[in-house]
Coordinates of N, CA and C in Angstrom, one line a residue:
Chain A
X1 N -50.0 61.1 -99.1 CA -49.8 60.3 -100.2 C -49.4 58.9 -99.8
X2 N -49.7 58.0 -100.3 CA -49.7 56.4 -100.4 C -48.0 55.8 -101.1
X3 N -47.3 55.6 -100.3 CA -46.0 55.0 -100.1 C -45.7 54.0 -100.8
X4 N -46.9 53.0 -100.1 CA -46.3 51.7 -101.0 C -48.1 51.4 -101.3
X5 N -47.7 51.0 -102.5 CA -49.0 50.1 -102.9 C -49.0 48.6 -103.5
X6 N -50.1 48.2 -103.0 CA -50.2 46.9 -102.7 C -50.5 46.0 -103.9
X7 N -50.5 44.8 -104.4 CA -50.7 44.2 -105.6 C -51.0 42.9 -105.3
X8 N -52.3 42.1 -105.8 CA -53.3 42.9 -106.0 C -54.4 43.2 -104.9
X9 N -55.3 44.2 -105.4 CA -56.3 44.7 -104.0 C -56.9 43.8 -103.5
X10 N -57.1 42.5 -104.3 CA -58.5 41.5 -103.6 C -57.6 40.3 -104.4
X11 N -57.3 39.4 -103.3 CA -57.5 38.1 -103.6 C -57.7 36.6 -103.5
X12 N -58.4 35.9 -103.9 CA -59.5 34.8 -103.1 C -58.7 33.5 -103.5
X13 N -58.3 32.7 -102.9 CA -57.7 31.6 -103.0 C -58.4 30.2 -102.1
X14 N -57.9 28.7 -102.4 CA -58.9 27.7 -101.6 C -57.5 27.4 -100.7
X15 N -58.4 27.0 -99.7 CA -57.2 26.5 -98.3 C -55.9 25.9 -99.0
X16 N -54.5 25.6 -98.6 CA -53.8 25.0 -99.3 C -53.1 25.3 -100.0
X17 N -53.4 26.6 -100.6 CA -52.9 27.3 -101.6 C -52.0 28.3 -101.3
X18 N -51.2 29.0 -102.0 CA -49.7 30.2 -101.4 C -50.6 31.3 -102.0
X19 N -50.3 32.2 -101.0 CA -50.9 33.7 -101.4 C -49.9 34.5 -101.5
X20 N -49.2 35.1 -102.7 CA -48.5 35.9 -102.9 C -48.9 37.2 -103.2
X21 N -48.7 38.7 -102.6 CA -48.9 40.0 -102.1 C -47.7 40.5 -102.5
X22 N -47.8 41.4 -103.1 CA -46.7 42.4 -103.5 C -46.9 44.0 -103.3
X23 N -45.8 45.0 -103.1 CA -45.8 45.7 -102.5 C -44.9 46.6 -103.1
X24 N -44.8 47.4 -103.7 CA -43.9 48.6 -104.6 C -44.0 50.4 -104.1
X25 N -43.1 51.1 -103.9 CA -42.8 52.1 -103.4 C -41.9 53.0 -104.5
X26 N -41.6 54.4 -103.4 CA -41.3 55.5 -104.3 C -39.8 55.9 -104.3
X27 N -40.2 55.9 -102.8 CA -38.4 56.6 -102.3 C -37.6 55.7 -101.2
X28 N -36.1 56.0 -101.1 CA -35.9 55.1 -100.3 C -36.1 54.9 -98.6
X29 N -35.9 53.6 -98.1 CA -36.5 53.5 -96.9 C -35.7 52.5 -95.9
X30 N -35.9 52.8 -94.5 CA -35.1 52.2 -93.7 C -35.1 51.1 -93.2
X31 N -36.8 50.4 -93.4 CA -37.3 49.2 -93.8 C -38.5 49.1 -94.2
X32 N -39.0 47.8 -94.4 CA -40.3 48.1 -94.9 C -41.0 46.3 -94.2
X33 N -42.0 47.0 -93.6 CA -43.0 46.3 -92.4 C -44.5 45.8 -93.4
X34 N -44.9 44.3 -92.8 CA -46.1 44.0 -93.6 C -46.8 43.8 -92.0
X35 N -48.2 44.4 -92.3 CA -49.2 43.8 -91.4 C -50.4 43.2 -91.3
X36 N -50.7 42.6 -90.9 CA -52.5 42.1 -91.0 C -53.5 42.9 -90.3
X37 N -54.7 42.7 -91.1 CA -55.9 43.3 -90.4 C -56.9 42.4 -90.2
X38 N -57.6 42.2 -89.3 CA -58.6 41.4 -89.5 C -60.4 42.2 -89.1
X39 N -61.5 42.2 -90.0 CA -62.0 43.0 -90.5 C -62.7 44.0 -89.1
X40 N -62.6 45.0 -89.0 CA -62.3 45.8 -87.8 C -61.6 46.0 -86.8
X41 N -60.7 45.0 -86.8 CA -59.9 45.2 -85.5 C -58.6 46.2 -86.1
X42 N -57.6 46.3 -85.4 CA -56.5 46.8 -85.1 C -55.7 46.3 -86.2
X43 N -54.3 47.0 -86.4 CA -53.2 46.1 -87.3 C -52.3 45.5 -86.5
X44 N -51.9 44.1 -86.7 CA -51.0 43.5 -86.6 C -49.6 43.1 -87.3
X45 N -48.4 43.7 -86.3 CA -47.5 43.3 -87.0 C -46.9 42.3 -87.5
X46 N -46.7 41.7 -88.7 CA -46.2 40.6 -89.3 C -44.4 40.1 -89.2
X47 N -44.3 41.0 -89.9 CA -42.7 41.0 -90.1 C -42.1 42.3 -90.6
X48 N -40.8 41.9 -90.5 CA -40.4 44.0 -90.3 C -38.8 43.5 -91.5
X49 N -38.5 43.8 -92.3 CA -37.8 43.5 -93.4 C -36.7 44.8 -93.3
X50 N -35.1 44.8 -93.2 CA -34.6 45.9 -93.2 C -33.7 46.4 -95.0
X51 N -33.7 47.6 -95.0 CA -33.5 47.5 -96.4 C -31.6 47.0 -96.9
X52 N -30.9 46.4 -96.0 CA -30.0 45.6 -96.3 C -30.1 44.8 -96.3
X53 N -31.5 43.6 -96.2 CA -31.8 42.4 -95.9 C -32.9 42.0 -97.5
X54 N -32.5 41.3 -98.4 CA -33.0 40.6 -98.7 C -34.5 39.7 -99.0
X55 N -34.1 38.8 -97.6 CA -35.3 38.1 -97.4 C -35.4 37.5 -96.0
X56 N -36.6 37.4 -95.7 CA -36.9 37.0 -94.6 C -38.1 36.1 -94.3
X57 N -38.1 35.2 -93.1 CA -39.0 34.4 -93.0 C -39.4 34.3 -91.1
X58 N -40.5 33.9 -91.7 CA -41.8 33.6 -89.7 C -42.8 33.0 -90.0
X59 N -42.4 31.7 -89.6 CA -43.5 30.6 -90.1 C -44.0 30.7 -91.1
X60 N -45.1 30.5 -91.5 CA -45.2 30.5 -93.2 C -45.4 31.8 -93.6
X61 N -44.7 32.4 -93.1 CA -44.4 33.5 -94.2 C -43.5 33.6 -94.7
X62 N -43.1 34.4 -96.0 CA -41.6 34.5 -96.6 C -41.9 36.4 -97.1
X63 N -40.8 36.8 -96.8 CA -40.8 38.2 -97.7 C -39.4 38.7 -97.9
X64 N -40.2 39.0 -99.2 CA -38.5 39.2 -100.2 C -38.5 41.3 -100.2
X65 N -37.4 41.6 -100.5 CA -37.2 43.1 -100.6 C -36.1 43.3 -101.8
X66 N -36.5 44.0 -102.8 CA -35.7 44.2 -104.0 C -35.8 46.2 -103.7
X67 N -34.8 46.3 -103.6 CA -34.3 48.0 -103.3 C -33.7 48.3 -104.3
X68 N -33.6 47.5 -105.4 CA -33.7 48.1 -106.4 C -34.1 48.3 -107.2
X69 N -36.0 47.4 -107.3 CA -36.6 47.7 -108.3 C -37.9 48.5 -106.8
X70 N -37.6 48.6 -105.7 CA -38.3 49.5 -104.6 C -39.9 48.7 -104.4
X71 N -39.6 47.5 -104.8 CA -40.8 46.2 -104.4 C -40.2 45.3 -103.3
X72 N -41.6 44.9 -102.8 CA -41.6 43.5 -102.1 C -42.7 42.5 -102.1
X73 N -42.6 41.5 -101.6 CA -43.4 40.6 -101.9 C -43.5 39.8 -100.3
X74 N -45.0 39.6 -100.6 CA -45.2 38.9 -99.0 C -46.1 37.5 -99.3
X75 N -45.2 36.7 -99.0 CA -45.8 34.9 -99.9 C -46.5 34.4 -98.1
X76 N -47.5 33.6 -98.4 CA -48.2 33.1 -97.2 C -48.1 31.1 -97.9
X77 N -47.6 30.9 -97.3 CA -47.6 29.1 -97.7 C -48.5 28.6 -97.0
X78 N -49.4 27.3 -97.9 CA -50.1 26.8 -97.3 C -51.8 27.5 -96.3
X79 N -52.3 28.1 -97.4 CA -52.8 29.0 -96.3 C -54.2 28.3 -95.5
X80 N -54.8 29.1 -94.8 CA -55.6 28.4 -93.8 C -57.0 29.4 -93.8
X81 N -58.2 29.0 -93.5 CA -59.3 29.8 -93.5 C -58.9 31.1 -92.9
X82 N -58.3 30.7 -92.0 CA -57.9 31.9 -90.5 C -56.9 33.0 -90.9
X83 N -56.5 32.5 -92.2 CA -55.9 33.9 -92.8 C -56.7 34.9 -93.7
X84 N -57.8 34.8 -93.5 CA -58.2 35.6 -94.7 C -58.4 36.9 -93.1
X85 N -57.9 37.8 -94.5 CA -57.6 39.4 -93.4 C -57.4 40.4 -94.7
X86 N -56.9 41.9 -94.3 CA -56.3 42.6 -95.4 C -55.0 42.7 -94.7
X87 N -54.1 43.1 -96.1 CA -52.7 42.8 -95.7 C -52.1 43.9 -96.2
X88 N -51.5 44.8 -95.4 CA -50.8 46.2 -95.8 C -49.3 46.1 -95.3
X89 N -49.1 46.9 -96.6 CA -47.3 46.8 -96.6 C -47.1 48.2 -96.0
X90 N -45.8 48.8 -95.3 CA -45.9 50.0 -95.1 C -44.2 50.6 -94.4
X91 N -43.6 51.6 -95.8 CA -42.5 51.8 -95.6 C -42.0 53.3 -94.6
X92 N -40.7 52.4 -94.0 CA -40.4 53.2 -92.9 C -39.4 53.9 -93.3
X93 N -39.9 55.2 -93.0 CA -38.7 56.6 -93.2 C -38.3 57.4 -91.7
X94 N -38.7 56.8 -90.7 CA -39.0 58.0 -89.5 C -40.2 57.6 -89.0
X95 N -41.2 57.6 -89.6 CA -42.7 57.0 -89.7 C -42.9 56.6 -90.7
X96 N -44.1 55.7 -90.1 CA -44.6 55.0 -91.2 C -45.7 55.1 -92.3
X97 N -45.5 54.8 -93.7 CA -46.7 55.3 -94.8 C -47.0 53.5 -95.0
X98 N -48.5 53.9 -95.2 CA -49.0 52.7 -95.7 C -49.9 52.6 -97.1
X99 N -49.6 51.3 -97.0 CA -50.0 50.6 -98.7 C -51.8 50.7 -98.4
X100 N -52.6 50.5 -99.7 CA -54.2 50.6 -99.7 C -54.4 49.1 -98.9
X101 N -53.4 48.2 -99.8 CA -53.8 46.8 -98.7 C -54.0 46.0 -99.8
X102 N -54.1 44.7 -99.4 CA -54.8 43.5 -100.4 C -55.7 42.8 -99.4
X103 N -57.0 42.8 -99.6 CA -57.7 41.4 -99.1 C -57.7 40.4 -99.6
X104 N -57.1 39.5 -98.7 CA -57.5 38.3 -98.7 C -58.4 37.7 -98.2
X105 N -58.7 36.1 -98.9 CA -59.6 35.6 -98.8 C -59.3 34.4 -99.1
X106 N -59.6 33.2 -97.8 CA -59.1 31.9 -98.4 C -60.3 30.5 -97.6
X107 N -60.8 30.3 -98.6 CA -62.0 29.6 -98.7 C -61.9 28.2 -98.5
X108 N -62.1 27.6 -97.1 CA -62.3 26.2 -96.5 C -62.8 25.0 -98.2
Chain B
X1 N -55.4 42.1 -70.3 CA -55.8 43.0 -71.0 C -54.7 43.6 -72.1
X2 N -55.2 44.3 -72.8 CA -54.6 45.0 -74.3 C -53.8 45.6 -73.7
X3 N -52.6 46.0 -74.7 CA -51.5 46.9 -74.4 C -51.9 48.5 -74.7
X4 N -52.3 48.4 -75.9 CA -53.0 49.9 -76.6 C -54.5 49.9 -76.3
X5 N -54.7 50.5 -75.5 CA -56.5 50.8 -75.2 C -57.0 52.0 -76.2
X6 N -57.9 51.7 -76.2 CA -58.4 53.2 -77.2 C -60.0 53.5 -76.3
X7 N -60.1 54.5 -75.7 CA -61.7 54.9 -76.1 C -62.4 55.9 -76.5
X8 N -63.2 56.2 -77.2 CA -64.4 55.1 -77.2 C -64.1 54.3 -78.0
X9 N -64.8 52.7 -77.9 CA -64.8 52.6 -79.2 C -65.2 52.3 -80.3
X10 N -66.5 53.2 -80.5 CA -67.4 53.6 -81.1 C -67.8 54.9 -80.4
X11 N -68.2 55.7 -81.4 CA -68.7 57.3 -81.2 C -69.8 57.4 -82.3
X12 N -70.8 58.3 -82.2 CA -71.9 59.1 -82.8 C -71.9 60.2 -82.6
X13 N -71.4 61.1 -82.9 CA -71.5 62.2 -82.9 C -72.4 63.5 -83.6
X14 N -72.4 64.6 -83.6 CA -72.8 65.7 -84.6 C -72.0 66.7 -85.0
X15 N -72.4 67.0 -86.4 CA -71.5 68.5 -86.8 C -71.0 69.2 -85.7
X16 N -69.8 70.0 -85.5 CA -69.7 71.1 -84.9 C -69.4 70.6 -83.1
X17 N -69.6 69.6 -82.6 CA -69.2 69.0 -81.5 C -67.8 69.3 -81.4
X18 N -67.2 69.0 -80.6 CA -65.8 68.8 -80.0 C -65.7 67.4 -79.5
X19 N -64.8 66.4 -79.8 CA -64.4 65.3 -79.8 C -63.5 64.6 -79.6
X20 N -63.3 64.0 -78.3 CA -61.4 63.7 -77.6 C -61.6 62.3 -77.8
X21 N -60.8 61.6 -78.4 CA -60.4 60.1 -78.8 C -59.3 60.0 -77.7
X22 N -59.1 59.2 -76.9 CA -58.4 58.3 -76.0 C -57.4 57.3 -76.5
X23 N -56.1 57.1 -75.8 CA -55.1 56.1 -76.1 C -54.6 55.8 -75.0
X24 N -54.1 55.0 -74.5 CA -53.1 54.6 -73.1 C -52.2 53.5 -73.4
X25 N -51.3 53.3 -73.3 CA -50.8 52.0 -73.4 C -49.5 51.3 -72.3
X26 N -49.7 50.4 -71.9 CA -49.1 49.4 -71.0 C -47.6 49.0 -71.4
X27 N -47.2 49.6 -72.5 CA -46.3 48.9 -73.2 C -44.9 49.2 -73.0
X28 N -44.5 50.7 -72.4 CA -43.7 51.3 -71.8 C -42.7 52.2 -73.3
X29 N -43.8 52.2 -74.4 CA -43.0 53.2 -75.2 C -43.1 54.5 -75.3
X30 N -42.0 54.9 -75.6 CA -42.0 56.5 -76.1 C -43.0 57.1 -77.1
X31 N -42.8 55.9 -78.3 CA -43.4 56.8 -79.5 C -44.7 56.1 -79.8
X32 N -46.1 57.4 -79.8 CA -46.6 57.2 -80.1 C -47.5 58.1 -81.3
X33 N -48.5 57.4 -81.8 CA -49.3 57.9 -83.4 C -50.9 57.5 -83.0
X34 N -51.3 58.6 -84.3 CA -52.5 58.4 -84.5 C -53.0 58.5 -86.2
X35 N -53.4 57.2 -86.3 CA -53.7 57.3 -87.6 C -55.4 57.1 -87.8
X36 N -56.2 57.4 -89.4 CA -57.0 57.3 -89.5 C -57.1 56.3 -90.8
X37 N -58.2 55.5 -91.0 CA -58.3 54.5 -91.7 C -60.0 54.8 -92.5
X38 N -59.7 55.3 -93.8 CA -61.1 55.3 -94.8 C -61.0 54.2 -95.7
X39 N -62.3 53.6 -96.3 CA -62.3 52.6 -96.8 C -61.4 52.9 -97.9
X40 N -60.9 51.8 -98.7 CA -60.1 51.8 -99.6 C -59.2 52.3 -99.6
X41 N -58.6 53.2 -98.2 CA -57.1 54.3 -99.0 C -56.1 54.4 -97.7
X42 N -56.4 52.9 -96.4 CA -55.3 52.4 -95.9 C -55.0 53.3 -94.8
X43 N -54.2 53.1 -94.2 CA -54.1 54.1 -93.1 C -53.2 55.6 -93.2
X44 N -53.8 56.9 -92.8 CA -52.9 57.7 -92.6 C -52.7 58.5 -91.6
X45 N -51.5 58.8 -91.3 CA -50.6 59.4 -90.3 C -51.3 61.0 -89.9
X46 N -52.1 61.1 -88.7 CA -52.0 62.5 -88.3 C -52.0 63.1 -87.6
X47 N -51.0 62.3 -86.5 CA -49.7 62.8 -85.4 C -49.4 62.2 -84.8
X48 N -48.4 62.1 -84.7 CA -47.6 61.6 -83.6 C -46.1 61.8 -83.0
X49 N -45.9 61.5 -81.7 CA -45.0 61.9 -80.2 C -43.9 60.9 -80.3
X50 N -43.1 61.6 -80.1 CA -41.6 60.6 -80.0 C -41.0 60.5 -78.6
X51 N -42.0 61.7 -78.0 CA -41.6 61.3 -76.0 C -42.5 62.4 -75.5
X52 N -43.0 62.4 -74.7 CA -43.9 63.1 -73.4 C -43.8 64.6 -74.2
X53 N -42.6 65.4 -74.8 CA -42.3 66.6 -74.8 C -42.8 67.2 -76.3
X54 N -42.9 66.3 -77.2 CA -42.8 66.2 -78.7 C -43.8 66.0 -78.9
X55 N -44.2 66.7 -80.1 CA -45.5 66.6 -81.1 C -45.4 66.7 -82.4
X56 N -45.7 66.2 -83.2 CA -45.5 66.6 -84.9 C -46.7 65.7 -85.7
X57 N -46.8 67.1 -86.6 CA -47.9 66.8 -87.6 C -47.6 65.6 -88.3
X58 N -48.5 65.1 -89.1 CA -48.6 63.8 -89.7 C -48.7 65.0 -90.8
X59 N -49.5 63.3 -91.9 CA -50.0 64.0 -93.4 C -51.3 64.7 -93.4
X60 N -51.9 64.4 -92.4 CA -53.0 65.0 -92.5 C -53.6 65.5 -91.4
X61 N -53.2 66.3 -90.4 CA -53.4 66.8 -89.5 C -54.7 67.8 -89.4
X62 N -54.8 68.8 -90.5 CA -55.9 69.8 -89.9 C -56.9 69.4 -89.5
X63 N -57.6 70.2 -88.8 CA -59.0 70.1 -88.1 C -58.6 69.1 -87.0
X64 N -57.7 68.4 -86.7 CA -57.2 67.9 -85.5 C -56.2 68.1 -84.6
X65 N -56.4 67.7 -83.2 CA -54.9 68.4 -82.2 C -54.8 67.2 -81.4
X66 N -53.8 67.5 -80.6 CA -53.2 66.3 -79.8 C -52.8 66.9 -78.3
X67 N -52.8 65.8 -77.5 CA -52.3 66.1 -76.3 C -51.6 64.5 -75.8
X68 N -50.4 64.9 -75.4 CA -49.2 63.8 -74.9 C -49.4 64.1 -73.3
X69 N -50.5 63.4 -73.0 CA -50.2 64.1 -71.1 C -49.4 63.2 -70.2
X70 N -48.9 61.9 -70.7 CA -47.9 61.6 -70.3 C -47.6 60.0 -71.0
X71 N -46.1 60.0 -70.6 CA -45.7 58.5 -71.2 C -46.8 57.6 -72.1
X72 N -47.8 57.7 -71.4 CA -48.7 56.5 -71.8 C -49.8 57.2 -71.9
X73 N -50.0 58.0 -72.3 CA -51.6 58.6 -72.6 C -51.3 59.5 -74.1
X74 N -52.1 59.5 -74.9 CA -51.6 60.1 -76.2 C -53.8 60.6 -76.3
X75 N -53.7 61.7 -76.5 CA -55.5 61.8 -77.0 C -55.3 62.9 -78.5
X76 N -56.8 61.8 -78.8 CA -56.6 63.2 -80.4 C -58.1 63.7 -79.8
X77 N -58.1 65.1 -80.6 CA -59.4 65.9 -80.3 C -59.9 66.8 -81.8
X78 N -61.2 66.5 -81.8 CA -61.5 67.1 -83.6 C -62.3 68.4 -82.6
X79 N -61.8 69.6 -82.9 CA -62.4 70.4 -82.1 C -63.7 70.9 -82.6
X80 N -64.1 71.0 -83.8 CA -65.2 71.6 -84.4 C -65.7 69.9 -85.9
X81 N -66.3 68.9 -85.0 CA -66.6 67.8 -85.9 C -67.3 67.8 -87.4
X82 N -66.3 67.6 -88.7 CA -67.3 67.5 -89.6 C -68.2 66.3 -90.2
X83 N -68.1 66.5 -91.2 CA -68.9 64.5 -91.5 C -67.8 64.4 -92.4
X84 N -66.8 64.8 -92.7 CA -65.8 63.9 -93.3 C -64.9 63.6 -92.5
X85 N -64.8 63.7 -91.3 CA -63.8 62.7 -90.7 C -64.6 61.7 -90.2
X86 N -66.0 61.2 -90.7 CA -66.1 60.0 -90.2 C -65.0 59.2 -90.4
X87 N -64.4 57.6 -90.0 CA -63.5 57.1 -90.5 C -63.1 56.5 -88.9
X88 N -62.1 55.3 -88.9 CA -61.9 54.6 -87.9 C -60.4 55.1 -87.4
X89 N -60.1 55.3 -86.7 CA -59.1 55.8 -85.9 C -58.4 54.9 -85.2
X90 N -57.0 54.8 -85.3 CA -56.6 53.9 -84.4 C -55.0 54.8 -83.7
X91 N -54.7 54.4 -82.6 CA -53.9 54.8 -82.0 C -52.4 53.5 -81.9
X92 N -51.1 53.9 -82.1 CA -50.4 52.6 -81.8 C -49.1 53.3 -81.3
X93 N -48.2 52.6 -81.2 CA -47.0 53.0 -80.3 C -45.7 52.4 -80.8
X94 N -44.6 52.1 -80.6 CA -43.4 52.0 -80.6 C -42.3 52.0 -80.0
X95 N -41.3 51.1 -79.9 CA -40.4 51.8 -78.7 C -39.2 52.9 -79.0
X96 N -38.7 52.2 -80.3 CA -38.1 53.6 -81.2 C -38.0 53.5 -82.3
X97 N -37.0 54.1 -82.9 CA -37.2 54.1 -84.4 C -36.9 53.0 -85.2
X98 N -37.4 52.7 -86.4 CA -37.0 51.0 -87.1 C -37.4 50.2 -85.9
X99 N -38.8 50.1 -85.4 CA -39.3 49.1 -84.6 C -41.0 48.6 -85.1
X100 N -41.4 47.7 -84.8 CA -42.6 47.4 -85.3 C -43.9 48.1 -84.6
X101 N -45.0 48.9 -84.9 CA -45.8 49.6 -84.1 C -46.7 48.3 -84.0
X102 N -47.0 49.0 -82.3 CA -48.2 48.0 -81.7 C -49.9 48.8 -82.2
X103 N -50.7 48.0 -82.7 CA -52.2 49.3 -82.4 C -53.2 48.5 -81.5
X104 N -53.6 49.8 -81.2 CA -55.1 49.5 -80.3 C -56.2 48.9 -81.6
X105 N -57.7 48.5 -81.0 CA -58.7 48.2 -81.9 C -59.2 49.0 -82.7
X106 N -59.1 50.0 -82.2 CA -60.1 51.4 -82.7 C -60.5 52.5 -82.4
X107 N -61.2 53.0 -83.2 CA -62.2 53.7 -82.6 C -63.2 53.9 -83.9
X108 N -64.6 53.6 -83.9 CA -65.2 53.8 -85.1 C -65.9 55.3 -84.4
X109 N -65.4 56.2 -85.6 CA -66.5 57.5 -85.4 C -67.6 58.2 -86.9
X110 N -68.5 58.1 -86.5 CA -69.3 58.8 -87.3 C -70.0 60.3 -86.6
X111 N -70.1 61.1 -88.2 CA -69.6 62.4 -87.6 C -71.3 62.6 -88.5
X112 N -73.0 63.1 -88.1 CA -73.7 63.2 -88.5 C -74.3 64.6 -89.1

């Protein structure tokens, strides 16, 4: 079963622009990790969010964690061609479950 | 070179084969996984090792098995291949718990 899901699945934005990704879950968690995919390769880790924390940031990224409405959000500032990827949220219990993802897409 | 190797990475296979997916990693962790990736429905968990000695099912384990032959070698094996596990496979690692996993590229398998 699918942990956290992602909001929304697909989305296309022009260079410049902030891509905000959202991410909502079921039960509670010890943190909760965003990664990138770029189209066949491997996942990469982004940032790792712990669930006493708020918000956090790494270079233009920002992600926020609301544990109590069991959402997060993963804002990209300024984005760049080189970001278009899929972007999966995925909460940690022990192991990790992962979100369907959002594609992104950000057009020169 | 890569931390997480995976081979193959790409397979063709047929029904009913037996099929060992490869992992190694450079990275010096204990914990490692194997997940599988279908279009649309993200990655999921179906096993993984928390040290050399340890094994535990994921969510979706059947029709698949594992071997931890040491530190740094983690393999999955589909012993009797159907055509619904085609799907991409990836292997990644960790050093312990609440840590960010590393993954290898892949492994694309189609099962004919």
């Amino acid at each position: 079963s699918q942990q956290g899901e992602e909001d929304p699945q697909a989305l296309s934005i022009q260079e410049g622009e902030n891509a905000t990704m959202n991410c909502s879950y079921k039960t509670s968690i010890n943190n909760l990790q965003w990664y990138r995919q770029n189209s066949g390769r491997g996942l990469v880790h982004l940032i790792l969010i712990r669930s006493n924390e708020r918000e956090k940031h790494s270079g233009r990224l920002r992600v926020t964690l609301d544990t109590s409405k069991k959402s997060s959000s993963l804002l990209i500032t300024a984005s760049r061609a080189a970001d278009t990827a899929s972007y999966f949220c995925a909460t940690d219990l022990g192991t990790l479950t992962f979100g369907k993802g959002t594609m992104l897409l950000v057009s020169p | 070179d890569a931390d997480v190797t995976q081979t193959p990475r790409n397979r063709i296979t047929k029904t009913g084969k037996r099929i060992m997916l490869e992992c190694s990693q450079t990275k010096g962790h204990d914990r490692m996984y194997w997940y599988r990736q279908d279009p649309g429905l993200g990655l999921r968990l179906i096993y993984y090792s928390f040290d050399v000695k340890d094994i535990n099912k994921g969510e979706i384990s059947d029709g698949y098995s594992v071997s931890r032959q040491a530190q740094a070698k983690f393999s999955l094996s589909l012993e009797s291949a159907i055509p619904n596990q085609t799907a991409l496979y990836f292997c990644a690692t960790s050093d312990f718990g609440n840590q960010p996993q590393h993954f290898g590229d892949g492994t694309r398998l189609s099962i004919l």
